[in-house]
Tab-separated table of C-alpha atoms in Angstrom:
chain	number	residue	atom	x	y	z
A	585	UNK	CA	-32.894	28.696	1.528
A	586	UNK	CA	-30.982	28.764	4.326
A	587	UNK	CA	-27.857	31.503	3.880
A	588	UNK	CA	-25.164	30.269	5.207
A	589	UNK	CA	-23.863	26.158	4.047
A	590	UNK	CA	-23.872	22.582	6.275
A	591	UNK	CA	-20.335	22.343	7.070
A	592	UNK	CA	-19.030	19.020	7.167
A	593	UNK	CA	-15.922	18.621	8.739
A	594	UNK	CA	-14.118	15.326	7.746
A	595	UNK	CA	-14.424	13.089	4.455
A	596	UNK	CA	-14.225	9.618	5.226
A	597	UNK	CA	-17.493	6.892	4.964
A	598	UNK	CA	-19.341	9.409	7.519
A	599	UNK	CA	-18.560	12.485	6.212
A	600	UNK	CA	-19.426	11.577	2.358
A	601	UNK	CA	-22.598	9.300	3.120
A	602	UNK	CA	-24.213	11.864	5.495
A	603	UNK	CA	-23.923	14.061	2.549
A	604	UNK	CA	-24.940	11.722	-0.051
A	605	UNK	CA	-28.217	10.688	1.650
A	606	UNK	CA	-29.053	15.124	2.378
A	607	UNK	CA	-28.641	15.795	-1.389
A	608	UNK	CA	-31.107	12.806	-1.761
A	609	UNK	CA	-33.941	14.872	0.390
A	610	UNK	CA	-32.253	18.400	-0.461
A	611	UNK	CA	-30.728	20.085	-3.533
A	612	UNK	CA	-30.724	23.631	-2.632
A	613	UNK	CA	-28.752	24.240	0.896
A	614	UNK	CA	-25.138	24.535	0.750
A	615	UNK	CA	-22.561	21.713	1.697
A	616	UNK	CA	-19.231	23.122	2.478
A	617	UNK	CA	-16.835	19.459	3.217
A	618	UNK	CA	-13.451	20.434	4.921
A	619	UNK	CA	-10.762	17.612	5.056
A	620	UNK	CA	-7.630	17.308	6.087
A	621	UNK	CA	-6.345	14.718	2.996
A	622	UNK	CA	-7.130	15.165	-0.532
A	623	UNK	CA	-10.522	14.643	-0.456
A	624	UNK	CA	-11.049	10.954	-2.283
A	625	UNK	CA	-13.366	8.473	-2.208
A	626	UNK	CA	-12.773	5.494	-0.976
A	627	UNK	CA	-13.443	2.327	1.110
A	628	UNK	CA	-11.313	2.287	4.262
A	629	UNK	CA	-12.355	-1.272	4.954
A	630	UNK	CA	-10.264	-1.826	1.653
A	631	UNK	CA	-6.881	-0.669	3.222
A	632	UNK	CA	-6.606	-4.306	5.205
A	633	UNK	CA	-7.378	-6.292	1.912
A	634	UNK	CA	-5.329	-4.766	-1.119
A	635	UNK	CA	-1.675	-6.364	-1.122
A	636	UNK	CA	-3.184	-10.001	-1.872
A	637	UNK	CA	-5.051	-8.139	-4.413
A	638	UNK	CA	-2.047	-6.198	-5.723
A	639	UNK	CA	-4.641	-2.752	-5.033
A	640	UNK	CA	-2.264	0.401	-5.116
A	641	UNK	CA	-3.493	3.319	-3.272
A	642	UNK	CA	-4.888	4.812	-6.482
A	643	UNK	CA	-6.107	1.960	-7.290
A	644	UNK	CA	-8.375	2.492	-4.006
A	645	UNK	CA	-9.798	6.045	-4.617
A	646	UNK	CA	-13.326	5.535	-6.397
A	647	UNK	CA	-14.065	9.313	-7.057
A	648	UNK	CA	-11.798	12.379	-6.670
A	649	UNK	CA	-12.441	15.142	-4.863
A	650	UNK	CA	-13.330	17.143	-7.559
A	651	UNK	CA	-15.902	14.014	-8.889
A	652	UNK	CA	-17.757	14.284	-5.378
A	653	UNK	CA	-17.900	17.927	-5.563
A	654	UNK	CA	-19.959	17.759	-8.805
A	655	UNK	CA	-21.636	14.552	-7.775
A	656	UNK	CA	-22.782	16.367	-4.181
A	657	UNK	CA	-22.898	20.349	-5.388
A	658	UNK	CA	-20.958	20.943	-2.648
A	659	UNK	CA	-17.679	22.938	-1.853
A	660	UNK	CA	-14.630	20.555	-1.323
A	661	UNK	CA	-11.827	22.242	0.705
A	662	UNK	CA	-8.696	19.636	0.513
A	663	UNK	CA	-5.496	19.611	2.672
A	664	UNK	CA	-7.322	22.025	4.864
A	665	UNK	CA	-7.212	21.603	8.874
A	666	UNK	CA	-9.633	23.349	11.182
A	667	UNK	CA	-8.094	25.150	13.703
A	668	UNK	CA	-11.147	25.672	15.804
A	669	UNK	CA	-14.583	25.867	16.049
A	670	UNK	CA	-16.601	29.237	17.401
A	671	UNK	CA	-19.596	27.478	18.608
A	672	UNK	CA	-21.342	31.095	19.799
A	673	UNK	CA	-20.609	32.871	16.189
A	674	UNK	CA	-21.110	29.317	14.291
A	675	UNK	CA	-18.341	29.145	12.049
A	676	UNK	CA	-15.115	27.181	12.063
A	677	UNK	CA	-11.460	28.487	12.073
A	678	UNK	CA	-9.083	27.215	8.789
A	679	UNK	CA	-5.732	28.842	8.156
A	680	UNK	CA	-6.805	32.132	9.875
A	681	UNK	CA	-10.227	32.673	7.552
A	682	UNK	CA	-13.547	31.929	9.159
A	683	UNK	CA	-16.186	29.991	7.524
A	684	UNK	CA	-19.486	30.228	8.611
A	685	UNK	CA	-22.063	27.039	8.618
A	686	UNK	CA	-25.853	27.379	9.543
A	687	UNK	CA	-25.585	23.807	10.876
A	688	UNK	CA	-22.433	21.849	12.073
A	689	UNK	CA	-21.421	18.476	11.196
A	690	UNK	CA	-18.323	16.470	12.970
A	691	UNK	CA	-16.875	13.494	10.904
A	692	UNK	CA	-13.610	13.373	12.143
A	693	UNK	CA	-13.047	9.843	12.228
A	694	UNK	CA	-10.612	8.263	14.877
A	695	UNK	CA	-6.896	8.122	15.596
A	696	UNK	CA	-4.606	5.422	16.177
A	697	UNK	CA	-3.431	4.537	19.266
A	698	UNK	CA	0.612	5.154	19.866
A	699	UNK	CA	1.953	3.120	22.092
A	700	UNK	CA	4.632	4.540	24.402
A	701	UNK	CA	7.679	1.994	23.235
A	702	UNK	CA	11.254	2.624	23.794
A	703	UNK	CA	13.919	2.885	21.589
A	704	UNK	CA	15.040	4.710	18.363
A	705	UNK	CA	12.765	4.003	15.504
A	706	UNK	CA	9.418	4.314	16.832
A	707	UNK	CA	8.920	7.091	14.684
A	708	UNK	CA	8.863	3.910	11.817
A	709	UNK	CA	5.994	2.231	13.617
A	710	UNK	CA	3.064	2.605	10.819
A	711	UNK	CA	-0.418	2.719	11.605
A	712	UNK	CA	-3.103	2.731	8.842
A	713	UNK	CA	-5.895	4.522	9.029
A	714	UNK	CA	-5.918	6.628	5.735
A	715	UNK	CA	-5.404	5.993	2.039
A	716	UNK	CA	-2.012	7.793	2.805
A	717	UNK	CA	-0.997	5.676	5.339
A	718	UNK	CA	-1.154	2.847	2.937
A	719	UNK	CA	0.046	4.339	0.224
A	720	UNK	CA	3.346	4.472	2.658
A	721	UNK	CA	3.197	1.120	3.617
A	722	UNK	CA	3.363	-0.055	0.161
A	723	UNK	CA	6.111	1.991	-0.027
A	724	UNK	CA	8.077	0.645	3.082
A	725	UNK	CA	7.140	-3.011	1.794
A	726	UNK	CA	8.784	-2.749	-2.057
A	727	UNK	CA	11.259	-5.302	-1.957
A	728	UNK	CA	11.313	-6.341	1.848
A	729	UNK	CA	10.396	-9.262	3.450
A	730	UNK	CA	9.315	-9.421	7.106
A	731	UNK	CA	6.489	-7.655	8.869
A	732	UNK	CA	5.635	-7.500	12.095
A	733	UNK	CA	2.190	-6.508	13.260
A	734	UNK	CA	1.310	-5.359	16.702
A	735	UNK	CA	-1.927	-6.283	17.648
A	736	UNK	CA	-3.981	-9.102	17.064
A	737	UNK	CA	-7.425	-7.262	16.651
A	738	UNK	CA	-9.895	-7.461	13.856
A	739	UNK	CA	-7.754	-5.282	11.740
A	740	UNK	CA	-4.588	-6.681	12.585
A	741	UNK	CA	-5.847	-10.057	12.148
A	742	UNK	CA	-6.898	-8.706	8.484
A	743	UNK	CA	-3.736	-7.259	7.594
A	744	UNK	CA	-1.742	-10.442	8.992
A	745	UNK	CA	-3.806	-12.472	7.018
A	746	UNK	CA	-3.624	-10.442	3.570
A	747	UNK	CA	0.072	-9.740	3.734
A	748	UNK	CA	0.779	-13.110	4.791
A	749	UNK	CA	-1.511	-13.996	1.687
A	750	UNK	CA	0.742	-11.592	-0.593
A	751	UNK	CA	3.988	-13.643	0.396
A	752	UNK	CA	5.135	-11.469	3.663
A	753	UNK	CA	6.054	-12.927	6.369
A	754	UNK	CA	4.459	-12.131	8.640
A	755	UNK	CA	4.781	-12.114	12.734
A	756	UNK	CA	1.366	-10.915	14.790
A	757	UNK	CA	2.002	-9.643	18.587
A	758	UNK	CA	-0.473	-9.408	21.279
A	759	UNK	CA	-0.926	-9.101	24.395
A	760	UNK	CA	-3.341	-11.521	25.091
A	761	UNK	CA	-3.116	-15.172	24.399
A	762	UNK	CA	-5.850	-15.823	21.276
A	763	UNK	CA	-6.006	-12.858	18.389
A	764	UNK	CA	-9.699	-10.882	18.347
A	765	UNK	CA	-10.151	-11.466	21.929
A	766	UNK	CA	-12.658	-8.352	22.417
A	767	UNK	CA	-14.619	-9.941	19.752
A	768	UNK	CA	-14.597	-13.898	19.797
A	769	UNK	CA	-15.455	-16.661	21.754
A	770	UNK	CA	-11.915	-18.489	22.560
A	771	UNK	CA	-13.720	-21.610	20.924
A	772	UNK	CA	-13.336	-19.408	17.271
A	773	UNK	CA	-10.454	-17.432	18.048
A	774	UNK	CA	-8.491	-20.764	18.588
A	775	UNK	CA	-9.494	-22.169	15.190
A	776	UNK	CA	-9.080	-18.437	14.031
A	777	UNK	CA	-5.367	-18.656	15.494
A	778	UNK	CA	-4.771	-22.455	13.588
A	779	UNK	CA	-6.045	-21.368	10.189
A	780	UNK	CA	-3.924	-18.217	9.850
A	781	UNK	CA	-0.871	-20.406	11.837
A	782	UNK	CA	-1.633	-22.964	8.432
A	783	UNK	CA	-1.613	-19.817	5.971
A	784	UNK	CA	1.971	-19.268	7.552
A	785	UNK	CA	1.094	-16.219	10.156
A	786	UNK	CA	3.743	-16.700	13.267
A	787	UNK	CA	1.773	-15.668	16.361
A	788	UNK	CA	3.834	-14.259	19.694
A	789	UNK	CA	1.027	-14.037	22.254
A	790	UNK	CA	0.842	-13.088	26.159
A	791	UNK	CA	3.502	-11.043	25.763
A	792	UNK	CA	3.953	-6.567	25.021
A	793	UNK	CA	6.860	-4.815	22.530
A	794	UNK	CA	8.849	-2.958	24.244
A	795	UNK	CA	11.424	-1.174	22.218
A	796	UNK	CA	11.688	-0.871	18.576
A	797	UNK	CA	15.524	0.458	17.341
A	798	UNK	CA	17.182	0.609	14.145
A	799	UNK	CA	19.250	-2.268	13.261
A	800	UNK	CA	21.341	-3.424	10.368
A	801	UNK	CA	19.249	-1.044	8.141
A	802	UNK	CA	15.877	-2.672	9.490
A	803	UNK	CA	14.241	-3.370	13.086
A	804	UNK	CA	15.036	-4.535	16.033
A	805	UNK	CA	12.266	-5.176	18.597
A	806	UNK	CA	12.511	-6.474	22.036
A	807	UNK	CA	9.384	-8.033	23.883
A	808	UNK	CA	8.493	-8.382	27.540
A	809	UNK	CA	9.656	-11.361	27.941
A	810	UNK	CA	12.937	-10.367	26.949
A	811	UNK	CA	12.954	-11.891	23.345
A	812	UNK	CA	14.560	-10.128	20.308
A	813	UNK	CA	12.638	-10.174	16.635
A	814	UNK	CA	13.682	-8.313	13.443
A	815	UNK	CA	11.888	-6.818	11.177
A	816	UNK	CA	11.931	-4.784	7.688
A	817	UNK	CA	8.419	-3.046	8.863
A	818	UNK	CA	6.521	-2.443	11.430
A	819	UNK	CA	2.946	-1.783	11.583
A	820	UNK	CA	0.735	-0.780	14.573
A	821	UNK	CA	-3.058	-1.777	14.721
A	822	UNK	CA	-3.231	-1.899	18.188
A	823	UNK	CA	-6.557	0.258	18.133
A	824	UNK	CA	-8.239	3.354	16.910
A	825	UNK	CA	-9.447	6.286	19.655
A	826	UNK	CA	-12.545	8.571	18.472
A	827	UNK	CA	-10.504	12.218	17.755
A	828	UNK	CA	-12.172	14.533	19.898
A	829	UNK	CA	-9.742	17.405	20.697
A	830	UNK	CA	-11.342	19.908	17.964
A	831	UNK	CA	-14.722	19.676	19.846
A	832	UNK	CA	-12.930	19.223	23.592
A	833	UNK	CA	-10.957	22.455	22.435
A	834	UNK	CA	-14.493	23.906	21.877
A	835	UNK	CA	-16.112	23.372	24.882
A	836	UNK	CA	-18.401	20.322	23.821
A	837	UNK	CA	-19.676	17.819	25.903
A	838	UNK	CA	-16.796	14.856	25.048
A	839	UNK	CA	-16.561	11.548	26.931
A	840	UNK	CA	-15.308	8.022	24.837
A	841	UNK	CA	-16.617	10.284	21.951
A	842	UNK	CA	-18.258	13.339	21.413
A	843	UNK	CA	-21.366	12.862	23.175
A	844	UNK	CA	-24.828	13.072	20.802
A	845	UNK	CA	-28.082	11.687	21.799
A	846	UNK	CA	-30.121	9.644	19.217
A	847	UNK	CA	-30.567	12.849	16.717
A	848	UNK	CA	-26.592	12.836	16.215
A	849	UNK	CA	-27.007	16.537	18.269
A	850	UNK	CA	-23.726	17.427	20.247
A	851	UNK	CA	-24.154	19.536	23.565
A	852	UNK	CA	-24.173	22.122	21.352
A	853	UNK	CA	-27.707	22.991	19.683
A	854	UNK	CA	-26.257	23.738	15.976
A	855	UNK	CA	-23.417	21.025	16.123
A	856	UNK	CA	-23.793	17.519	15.007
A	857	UNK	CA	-21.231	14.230	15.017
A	858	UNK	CA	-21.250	11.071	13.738
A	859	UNK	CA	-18.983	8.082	12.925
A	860	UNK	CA	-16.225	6.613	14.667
A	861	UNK	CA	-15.945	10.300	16.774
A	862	UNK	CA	-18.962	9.925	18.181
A	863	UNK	CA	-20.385	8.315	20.985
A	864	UNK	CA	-24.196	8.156	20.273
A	865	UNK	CA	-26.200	7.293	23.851
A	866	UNK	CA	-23.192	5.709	25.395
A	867	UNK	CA	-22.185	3.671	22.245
A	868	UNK	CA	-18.828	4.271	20.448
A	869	UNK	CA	-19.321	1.784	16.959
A	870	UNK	CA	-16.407	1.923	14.745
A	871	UNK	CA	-17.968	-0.374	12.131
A	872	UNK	CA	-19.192	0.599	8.694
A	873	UNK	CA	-23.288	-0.419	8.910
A	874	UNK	CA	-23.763	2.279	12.145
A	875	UNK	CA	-21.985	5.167	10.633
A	876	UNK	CA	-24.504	4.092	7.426
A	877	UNK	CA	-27.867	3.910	9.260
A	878	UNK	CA	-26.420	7.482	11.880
A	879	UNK	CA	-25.794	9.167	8.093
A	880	UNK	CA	-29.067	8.835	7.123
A	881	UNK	CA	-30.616	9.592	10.026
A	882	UNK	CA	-28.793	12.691	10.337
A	883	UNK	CA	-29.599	13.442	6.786
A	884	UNK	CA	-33.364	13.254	7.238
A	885	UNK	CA	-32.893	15.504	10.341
A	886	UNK	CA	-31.210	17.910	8.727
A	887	UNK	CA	-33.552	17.991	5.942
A	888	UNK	CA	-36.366	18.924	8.216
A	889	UNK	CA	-37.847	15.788	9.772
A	890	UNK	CA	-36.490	15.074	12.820
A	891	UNK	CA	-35.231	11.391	12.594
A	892	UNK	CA	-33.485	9.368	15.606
A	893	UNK	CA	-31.189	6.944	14.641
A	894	UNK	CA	-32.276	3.226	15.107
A	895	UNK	CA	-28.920	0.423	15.154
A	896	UNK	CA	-30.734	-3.272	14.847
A	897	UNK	CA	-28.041	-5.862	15.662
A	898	UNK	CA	-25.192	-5.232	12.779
A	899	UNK	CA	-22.612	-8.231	12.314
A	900	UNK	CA	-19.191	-7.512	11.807
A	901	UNK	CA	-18.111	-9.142	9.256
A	902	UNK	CA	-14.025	-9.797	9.230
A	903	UNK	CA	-12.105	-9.885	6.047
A	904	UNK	CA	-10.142	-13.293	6.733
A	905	UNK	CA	-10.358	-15.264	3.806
A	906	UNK	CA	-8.414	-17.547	5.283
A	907	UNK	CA	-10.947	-18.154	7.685
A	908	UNK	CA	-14.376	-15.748	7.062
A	909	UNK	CA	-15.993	-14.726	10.176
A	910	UNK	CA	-18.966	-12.925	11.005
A	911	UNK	CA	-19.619	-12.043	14.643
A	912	UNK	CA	-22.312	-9.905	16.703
A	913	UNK	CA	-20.746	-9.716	20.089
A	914	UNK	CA	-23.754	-10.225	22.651
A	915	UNK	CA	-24.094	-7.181	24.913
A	916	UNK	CA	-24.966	-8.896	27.639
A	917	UNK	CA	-23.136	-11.279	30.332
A	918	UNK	CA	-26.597	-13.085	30.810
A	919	UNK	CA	-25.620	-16.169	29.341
A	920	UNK	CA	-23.320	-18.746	27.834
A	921	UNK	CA	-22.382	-19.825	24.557
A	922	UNK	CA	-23.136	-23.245	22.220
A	923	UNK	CA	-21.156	-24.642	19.855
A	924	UNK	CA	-21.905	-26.397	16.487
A	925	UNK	CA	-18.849	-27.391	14.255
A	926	UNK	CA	-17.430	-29.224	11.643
A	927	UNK	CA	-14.543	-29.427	9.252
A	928	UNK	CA	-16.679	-27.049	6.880
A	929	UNK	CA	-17.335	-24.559	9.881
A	930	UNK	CA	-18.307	-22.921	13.311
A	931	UNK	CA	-21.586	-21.915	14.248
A	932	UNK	CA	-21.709	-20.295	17.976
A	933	UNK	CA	-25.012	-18.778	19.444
A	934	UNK	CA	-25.159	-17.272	22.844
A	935	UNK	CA	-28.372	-16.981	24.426
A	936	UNK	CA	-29.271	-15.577	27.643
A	937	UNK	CA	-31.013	-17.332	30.571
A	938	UNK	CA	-34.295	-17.025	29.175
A	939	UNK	CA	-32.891	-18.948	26.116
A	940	UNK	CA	-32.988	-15.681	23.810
A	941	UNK	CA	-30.870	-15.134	21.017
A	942	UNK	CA	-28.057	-11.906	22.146
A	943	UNK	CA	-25.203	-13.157	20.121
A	944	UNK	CA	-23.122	-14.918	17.560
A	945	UNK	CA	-19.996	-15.869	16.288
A	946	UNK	CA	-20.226	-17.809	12.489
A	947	UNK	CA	-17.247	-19.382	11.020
A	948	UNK	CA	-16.257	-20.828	7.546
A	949	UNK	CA	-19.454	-21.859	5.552
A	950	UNK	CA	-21.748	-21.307	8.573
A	951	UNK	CA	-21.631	-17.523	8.236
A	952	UNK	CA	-24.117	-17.776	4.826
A	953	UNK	CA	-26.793	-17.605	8.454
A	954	UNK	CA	-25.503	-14.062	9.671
A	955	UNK	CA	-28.744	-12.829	8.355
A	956	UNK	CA	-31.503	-14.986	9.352
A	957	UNK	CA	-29.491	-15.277	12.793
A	958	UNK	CA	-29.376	-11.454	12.978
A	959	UNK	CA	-32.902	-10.916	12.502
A	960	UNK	CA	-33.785	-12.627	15.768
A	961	UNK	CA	-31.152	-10.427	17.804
A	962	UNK	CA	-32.539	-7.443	19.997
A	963	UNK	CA	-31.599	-3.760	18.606
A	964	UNK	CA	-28.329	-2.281	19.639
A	965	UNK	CA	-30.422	1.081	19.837
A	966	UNK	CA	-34.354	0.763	19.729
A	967	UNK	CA	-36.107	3.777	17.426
A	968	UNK	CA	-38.149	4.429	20.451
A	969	UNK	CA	-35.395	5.183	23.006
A	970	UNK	CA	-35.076	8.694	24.088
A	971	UNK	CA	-31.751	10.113	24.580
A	972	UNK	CA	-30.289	13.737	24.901
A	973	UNK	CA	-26.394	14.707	25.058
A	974	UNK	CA	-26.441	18.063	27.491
């Protein structure tokens, strides 16, 4: 037995499964988790889907810190932030005590972008990216009215369409002129753009917020195009960036993310990351199915057989009941896309010009083909490919 623990360092969907799937292959090496919140359970996809649903943040939180501890054997360090990590002595830095780890695993997640606005309240701008965050939001919305949302990517799309769907009203803001347009064919993301328009979403595209100030006891912001809108909240999901200043700080290799190769291994030989922090042979994949197939590759690593990770093609699947949506963007620019719709649905494929299969984009009752679609798709990252961080 190995003498000193795995620290994990982070305890979101990477963090937990990654330790989930090593107590499946090992029961007697330490896990020592560090976080930075209080350490619960939950599904993060959840936080763009609970007002409709009336979900408090308790209501969220599937096991307490305390239940994981028990459930993993492991040591569960709450509201604790690393100060920095002493690659050469292997331990990490918490509050001025030093915890040594035997092997090293980053799960720090991402952080949302701030955009640099003008004006008085921008401090008031929310983003969500935590179980606290909306646990404030809820908090901001008792009893108001009017929210506007800046950004109309997949998770502002989601939390347009679920607040709208929880009687908000609700204003969406972005930049470009269709919402989710990283992610969609304009074909969908016009139909996308209709159905939440019918739900009652108002959409202010091609244009950039400014300024946000206080005003009349709410918000006043002012757009590029010199428009004024009010508001009683404001929420940012303008995008998520992969938090590597603990490992920059400590000298490993960071570029999008911290850079592993296929066996999750940083620049550093005792240090691993995975998640949305890590960029894993060029790939940065903030989506729930990687950080589940890098988890258990990492686990089986760790355990003693060295494991790559393998992605196959993974749909993202968007929580728009208004309109449900399942997309795998093709990776390639090899191509062009075909349509097939009706009033029931959307079914784009977007095959390359030897008339293979690289993408799709399924709308409405066409996305119950996702999977036999997604079998015929070329792996985001073969099991045979051969990749090393340093």
């Amino acid at each position: 037995m190995e003498k000193d623990p795995i620290v994990i360092i982070g305890s979101g969907l990477a963090g937990y499964t990654f330790a989930r799937e090593f107590r499946k292959l090992n029961s007697t090496i330490g896990l020592h988790v560090i976080t930075a919140d209080d350490g619960s359970y939950y599904s993060k996809p959840m936080l763009s889907n609970g007002f409709s649903s009336g979900k408090s943040a308790a209501d969220l939180v599937i096991q307490s810190a305390l239940a994981m501890s028990v459930q993993l054997s492991a040591r569960i360090d709450t509201h604790a932030v690393v100060g920095s990590l002493d690659l050469a002595a292997r331990c990490v830095e918490v509050d001025g005590r030093h915890h040594a780890y035997s092997r090293l695993v980053l799960a720090l997640g991402a952080q949302p972008i701030r955009l640099p606005l003008e004006g008085n309240a921008t401090q008031a701008i929310l983003p969500v990216n935590n179980l606290a965050d909306y646990d404030l939001l809820r908090q901001r919305l008792a009893g108001k009215r009017r929210v506007v949302v800046l950004g109309a990517g997949l998770i502002g799309c989601e939390f347009a369409n679920d607040l709208c769907l929880a009687d908000f009203e609700v204003h969406l803001v972005d930049t470009g002129n269709m919402p989710l347009t990283r992610l969609l064919p304009a074909e969908v993301a016009r139909v996308l753009r209709a159905r939440l328009e019918a739900e009652g979403v108002f959409f202010h595209t091609g244009i950039s917020c400014v300024s946000v100030d206080h005003h009349d006891g709410a918000y006043r912001l002012r757009f590029s195009d010199g428009t004024l809108l009010d508001a009683d909240v404001v929420l940012s999901a303008v995008g998520l960036r992969p938090d590597t200043a603990l490992a920059h700080a400590a000298g490993l290799k960071v570029m999008r993310g911290i850079v592993v190769d296929q066996w999750l291994q940083t620049s550093d030989l005792h240090a691993y990351a995975l998640g949305d922090c890590a960029e894993v042979c060029g790939l940065v994949l903030p989506y729930v199915m990687p950080i589940m197939h890098a988890a258990k590759a990492l686990a089986s690593t760790l355990a003693g057989k060295r494991t790559p990770v393998h992605y196959p093609a993974m749909p993202i699947v968007l929580k728009t009941p208004s309109f449900p949506l399942v997309v795998t963007p093709p990776r390639t620019e090899d191509g062009e896309w075909s349509f097939e719709a009706n009033e029931a649905g959307i079914k784009g494929l977007y095959q390359d010009s030897s008339n293979l299969l690289r993408g799709f984009a399924l709308a409405g009752d066409a996305v119950s083909a996702r999977r036999a679609l997604a079998q015929n798709l070329p792996a985001w990252l073969p099991a045979n490919e051969v990749s090393h961080a340093a």
